[in-house]
Coordinates of C-alpha atoms in Angstrom, one line a residue:
X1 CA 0.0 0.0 0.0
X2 CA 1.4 3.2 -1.1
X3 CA 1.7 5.5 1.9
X4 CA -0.2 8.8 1.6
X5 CA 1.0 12.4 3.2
X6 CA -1.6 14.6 4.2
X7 CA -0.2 18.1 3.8
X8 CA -1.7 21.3 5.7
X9 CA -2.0 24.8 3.7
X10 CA -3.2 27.8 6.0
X11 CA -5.0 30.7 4.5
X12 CA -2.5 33.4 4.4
X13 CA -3.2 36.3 2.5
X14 CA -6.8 34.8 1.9
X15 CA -7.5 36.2 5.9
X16 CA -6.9 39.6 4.7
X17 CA -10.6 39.4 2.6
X18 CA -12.0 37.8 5.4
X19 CA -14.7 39.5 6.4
X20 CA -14.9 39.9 10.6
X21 CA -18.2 40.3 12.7
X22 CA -17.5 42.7 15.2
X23 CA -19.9 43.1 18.6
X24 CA -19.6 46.6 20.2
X25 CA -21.7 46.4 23.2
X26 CA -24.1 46.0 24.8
X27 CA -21.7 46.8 27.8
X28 CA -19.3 48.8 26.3
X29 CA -17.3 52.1 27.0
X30 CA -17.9 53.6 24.2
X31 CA -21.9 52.7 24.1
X32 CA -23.2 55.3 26.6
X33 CA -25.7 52.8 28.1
X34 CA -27.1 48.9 26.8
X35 CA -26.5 49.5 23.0
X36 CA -25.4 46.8 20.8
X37 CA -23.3 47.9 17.3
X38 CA -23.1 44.9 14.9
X39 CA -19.8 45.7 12.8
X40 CA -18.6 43.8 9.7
X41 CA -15.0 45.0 9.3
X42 CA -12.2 44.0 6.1
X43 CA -9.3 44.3 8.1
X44 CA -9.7 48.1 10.1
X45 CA -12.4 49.4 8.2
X46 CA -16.6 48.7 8.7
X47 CA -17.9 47.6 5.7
X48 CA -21.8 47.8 7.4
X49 CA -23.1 48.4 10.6
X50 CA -26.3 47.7 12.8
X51 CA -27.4 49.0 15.8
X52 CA -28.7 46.4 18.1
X53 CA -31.5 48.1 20.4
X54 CA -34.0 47.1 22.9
X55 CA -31.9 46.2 26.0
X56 CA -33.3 49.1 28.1
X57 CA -37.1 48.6 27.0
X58 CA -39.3 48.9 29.5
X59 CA -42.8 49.1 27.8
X60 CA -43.6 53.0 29.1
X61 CA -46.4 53.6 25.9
X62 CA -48.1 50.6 26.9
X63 CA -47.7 52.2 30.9
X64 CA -49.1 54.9 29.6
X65 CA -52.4 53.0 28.8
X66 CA -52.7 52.0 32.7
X67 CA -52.2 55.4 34.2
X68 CA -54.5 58.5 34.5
X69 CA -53.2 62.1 32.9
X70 CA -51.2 63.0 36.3
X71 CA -49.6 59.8 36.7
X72 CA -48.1 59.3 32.9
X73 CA -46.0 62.1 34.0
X74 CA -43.6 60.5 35.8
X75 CA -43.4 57.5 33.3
X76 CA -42.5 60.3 30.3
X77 CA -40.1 62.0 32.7
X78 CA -37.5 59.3 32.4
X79 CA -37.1 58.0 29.1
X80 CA -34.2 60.8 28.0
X81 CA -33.0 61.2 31.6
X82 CA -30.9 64.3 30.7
X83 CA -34.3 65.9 29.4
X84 CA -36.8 65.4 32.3
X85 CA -38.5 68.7 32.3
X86 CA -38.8 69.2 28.2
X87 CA -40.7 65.3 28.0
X88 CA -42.6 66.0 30.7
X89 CA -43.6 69.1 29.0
X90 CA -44.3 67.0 25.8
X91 CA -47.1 65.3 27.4
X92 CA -49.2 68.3 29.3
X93 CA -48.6 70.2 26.4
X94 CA -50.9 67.4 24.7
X95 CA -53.3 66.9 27.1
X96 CA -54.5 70.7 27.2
X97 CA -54.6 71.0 23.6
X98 CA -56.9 67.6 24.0
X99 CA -59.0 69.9 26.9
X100 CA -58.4 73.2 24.9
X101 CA -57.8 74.8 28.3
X102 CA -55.1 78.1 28.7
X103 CA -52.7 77.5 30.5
X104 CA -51.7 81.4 32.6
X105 CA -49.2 83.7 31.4
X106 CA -46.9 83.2 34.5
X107 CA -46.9 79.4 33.8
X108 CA -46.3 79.7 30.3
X109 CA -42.8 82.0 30.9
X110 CA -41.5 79.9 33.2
X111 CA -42.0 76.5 31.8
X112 CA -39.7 78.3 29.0
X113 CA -37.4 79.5 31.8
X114 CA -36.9 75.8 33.0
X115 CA -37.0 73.8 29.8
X116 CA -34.1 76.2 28.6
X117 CA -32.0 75.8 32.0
X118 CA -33.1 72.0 31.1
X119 CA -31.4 72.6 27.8
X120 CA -28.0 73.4 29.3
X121 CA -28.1 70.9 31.3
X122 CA -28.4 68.3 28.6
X123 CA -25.8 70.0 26.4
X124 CA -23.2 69.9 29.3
X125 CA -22.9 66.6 29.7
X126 CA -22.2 65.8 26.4
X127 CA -19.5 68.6 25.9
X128 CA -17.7 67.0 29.1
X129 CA -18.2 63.6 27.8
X130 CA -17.8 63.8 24.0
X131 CA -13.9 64.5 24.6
X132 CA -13.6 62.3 27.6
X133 CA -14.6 59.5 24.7
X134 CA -11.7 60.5 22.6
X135 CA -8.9 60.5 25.3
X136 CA -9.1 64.4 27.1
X137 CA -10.4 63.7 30.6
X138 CA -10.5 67.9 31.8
X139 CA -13.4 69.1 30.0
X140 CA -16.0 66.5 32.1
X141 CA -14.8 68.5 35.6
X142 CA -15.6 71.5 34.0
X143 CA -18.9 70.2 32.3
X144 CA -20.1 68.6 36.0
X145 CA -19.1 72.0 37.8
X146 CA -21.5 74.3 36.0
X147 CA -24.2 71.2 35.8
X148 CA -24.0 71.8 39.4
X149 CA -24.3 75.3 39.6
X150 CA -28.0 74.8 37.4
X151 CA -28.6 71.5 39.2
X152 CA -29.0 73.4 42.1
X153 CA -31.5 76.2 41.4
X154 CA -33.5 73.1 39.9
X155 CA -33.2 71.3 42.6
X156 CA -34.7 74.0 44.4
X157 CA -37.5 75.0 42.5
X158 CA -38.7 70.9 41.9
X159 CA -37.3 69.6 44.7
X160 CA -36.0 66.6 41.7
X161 CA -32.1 66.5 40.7
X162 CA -33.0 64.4 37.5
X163 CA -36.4 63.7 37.7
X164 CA -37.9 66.8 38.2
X165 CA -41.9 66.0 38.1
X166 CA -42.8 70.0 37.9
X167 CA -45.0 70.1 35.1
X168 CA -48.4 69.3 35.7
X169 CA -51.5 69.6 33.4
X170 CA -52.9 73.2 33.2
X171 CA -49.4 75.1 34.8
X172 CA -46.8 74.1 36.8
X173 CA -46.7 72.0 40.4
X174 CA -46.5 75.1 42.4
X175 CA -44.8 78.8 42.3
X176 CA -41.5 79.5 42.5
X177 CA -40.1 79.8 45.8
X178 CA -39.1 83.6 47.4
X179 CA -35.6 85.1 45.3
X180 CA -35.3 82.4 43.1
X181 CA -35.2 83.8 40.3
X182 CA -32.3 86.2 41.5
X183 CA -30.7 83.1 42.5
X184 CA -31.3 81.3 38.7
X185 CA -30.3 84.8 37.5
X186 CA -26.6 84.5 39.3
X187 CA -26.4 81.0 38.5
X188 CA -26.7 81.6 34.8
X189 CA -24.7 84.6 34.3
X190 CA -21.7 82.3 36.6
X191 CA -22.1 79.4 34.0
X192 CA -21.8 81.7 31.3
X193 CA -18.3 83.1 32.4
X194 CA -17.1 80.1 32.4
X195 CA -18.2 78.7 28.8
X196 CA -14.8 79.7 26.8
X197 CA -13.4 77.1 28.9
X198 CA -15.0 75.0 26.4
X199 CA -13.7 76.5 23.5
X200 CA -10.6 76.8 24.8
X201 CA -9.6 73.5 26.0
X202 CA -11.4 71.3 23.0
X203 CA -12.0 73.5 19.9
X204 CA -8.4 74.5 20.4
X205 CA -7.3 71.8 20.9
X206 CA -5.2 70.5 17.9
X207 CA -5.9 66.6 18.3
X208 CA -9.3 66.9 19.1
X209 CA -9.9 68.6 15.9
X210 CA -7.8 66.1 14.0
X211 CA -10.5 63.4 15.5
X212 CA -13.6 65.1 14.6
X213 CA -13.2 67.4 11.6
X214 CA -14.4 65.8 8.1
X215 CA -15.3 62.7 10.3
X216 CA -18.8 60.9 9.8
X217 CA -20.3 63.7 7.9
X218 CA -23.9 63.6 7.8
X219 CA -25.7 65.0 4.9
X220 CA -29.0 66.7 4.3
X221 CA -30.5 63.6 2.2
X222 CA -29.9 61.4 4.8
X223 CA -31.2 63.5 7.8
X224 CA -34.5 63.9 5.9
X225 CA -34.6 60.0 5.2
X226 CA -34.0 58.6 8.6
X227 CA -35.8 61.4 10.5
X228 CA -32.8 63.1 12.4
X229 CA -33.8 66.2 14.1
X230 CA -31.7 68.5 16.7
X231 CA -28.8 69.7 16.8
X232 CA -27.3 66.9 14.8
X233 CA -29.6 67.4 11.9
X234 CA -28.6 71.1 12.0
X235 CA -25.5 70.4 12.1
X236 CA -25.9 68.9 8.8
X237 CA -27.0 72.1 7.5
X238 CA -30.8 71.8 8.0
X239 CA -32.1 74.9 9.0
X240 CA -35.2 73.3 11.3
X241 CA -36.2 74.0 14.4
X242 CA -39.2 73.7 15.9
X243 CA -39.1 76.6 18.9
X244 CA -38.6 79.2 15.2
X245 CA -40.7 77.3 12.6
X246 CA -44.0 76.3 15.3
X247 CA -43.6 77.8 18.2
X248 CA -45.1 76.9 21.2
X249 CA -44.7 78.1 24.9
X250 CA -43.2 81.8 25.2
X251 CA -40.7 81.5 22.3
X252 CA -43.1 83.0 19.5
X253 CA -41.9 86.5 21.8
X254 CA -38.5 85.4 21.9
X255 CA -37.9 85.5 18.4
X256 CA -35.1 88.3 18.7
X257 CA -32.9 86.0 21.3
X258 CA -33.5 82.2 20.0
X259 CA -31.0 82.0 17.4
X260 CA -31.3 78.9 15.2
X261 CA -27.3 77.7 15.1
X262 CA -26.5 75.3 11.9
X263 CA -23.7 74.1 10.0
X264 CA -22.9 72.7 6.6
X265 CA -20.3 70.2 7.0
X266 CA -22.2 67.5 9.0
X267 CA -19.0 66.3 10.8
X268 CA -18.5 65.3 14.2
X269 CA -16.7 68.5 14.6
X270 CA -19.8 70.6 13.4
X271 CA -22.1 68.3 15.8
X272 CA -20.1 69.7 18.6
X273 CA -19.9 72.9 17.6
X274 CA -23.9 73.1 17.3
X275 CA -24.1 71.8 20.6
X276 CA -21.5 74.8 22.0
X277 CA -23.3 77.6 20.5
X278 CA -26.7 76.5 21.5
X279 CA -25.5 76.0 24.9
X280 CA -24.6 79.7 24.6
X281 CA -27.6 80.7 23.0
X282 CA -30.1 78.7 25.7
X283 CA -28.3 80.7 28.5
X284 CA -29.3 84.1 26.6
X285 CA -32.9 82.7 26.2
X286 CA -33.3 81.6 30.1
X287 CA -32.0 85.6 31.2
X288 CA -34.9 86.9 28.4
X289 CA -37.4 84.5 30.7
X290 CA -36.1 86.1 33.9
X291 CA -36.4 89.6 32.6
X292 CA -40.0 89.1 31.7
X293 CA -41.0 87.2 34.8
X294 CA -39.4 90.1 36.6
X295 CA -41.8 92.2 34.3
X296 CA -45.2 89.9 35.4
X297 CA -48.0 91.1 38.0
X298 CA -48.1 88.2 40.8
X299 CA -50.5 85.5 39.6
X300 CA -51.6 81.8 39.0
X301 CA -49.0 79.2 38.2
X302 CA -51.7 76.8 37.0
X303 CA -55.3 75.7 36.3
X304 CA -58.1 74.2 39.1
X305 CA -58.5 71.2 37.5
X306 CA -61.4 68.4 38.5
X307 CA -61.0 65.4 40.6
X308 CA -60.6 62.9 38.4
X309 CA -59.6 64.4 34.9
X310 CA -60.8 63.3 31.8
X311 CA -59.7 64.0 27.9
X312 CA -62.5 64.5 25.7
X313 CA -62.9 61.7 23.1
X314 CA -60.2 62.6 20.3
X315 CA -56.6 62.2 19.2
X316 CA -53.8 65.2 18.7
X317 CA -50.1 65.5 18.8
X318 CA -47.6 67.6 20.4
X319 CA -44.3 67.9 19.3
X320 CA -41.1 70.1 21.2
X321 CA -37.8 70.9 20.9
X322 CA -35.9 68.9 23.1
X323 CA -32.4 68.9 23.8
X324 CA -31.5 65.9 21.8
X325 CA -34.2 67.1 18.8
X326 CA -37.3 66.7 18.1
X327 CA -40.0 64.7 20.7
X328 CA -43.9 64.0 19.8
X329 CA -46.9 62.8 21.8
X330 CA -49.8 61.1 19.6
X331 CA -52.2 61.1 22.0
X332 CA -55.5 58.9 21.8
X333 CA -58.4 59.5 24.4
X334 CA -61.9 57.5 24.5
X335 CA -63.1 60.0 27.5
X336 CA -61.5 58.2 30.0
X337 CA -59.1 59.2 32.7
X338 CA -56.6 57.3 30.9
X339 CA -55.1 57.4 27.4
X340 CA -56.1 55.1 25.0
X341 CA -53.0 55.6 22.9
X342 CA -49.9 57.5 23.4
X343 CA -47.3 56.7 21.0
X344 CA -43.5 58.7 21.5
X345 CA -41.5 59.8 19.3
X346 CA -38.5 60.0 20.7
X347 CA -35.3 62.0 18.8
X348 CA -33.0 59.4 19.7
X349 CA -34.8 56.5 18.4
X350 CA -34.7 58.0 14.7
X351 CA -30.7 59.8 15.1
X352 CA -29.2 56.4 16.2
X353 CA -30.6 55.0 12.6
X354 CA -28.5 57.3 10.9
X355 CA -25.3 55.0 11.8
X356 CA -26.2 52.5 9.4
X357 CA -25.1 55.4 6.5
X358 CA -22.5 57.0 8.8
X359 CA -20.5 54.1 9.7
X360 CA -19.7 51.9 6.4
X361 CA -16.7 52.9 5.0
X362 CA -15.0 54.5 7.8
X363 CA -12.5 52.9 10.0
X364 CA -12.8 51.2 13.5
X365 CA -11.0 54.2 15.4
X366 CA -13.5 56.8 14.5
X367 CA -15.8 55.1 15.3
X368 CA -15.9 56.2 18.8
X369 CA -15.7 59.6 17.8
X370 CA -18.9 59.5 15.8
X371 CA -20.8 57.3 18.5
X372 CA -20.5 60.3 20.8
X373 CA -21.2 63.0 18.3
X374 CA -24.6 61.6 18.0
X375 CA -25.2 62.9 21.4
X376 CA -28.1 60.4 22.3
X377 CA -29.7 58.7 25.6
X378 CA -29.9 54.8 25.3
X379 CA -33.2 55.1 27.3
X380 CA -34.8 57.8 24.5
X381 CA -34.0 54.4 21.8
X382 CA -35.5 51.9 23.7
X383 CA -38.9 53.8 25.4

């Protein structure tokens, strides 16, 4: 018998085509929160990616159907936990345009007033975090020590730190405590002192420009097709927002102070510098509330409203400008003291889509950088 010999051939170069399934997340660094990223990479660049999403679902429109119109406050509160006061707003704004009631003029400034001190909030922590995520750990300090500053005069007003639970159908839960608006006033006007910080340390800052400028541009086309709203899609160069183009609360009298900041180049760079200059520009906006509270005859905060409170039999929508972009309440009554239906649209949900155009193409180590210029809540994805 003639012996055989079994010979062994490897690959080699054949690996390099190999394509390579890559799992970022769901407990990852660079994931803020329980997202999953499904990557297929040839060698160091993503030839198609997926987000993964529904590990923080918790079911909150079908909680919505169980609870009465006070109690599906708190459940909208926490969704985008860096936006508490704006979703809350979201929903009483759609349950008195189901009631047609008015809600008073003192209510009405200072909702503004907090949903723009709100704003900043949200902004801050992702101009502390966004460069922390690329390697400069300074900015975050900065970021948490003027969150503080606004956390506080919050805090005081709402008695909440994150969850504030202020908002209530027809006004606001109460009136705002003796001198605080002298002390939001100082507060403000402290954090604003100390925003070049921001520009100093990361926009001049050589590397971080080097990470973010031309990186994961976003353009027009696609923010229209997946959705994207905020200061990303602007970013991109669309010119939308809706506090200008259907405005709601005070800000149809605070058309001379809200500017609408955009960009063309749709980078990760110009997502960031959005963010700055409407931090800037929400600062300007809450001293315009102040001056015309100061301005204001003492009166009600908010609307008697009936034991048990019922919509009348219809649907509507409300739709605001949150901090991330743009958030809308479908709201479906029968009459009851309940909501049939109330379906959220959350801004997140529709900007982390746009990663399935963003990513392909680039490589592995940007993608970091344009995770975090996304700017989104893992809790606004999965409702």
């Amino acid at each position: 018998m003639t012996p055989t010999t079994e010979t062994m051939v490897g690959i080699g170069g054949a690996a390099e085509s190999t394509d390579m399934v890559l799992n970022i997340g769901p407990q990852h660094p660079s994931t803020h929160g329980v997202l999953r990223l499904k990557l297929v990479l040839d060698g160091e660049r993503i030839i198609s990616a997926e987000p993964v999403i529904g590990y923080m679902h918790r079911g909150a429109e079908k909680l919505f159907e169980a609870r009465d119109y006070r109690q599906i406050i708190m459940l909208a509160n926490r969704h985008d936990w860096l936006s508490a006061f704006s979703n809350e707003l979201g929903v009483v704004l759609a349950v008195e345009r189901m009631l047609g009631m008015e809600v008073p003029e003192r209510a009405v400034w200072t909702r503004t007033l907090l949903a723009e001190l709100n704003r900043v909030l949200n902004h801050l922590m992702f101009l502390g975090s966004y460069p922390l995520e690329l390697g400069g750990i300074t900015p975050i300090f900065y970021a948490f020590t003027e969150r503080e500053e606004l956390q506080h005069v919050m805090e005081e007003v709402s008695g909440g730190r994150m969850h504030y639970m202020f908002n209530r159908v027809g006004g606001l839960k109460e009136d705002l405590p003796a001198g605080w608006t002298t002390r939001a006033r100082t507060a403000v006007a402290d954090v604003r002192s100390r925003m070049d910080r921001f520009d100093d340390l990361v926009l001049g800052n050589e590397i971080f420009r080097g990470r973010t400028r031309g990186v994961g541009a976003l353009t027009p086309e696609v923010v229209h097709a997946y959705g994207v709203s905020g200061p990303i899609a602007r970013a991109a160069g669309v010119d939308f927002d809706l506090r200008r183009d259907e405005p709601y609360l005070a800000y149809g009298e605070l058309g001379d102070v809200l500017r609408v900041v955009t960009r063309d180049e749709g980078d990760c760079l110009a997502r960031f510098e959005c963010l700055l200059e409407q931090t800037h520009n929400a600062l300007d906006l809450a001293d315009a509330c102040l001056d015309r509270l100061a301005e204001l005859s003492p009166g009600p905060i908010n609307q008697r409203l009936p034991k048990v409170l019922k919509a009348p039999e219809g649907h509507t929508y409300a739709w605001t400008e949150n901090p991330l972009g743009i958030n809308g309440y479908y709201l479906v009554s029968k009459g009851e003291k309940t909501p049939y239906r109330l379906k959220l649209r959350s801004a997140s949900y529709n900007n982390i889509q746009a990663l399935v155009e963003l990513l392909p193409g680039t490589l592995v180590a940007d993608m970091v950088a344009i995770l975090g210029s996304m700017f989104f809540v893992v809790g606004d994805i999965d409702k």
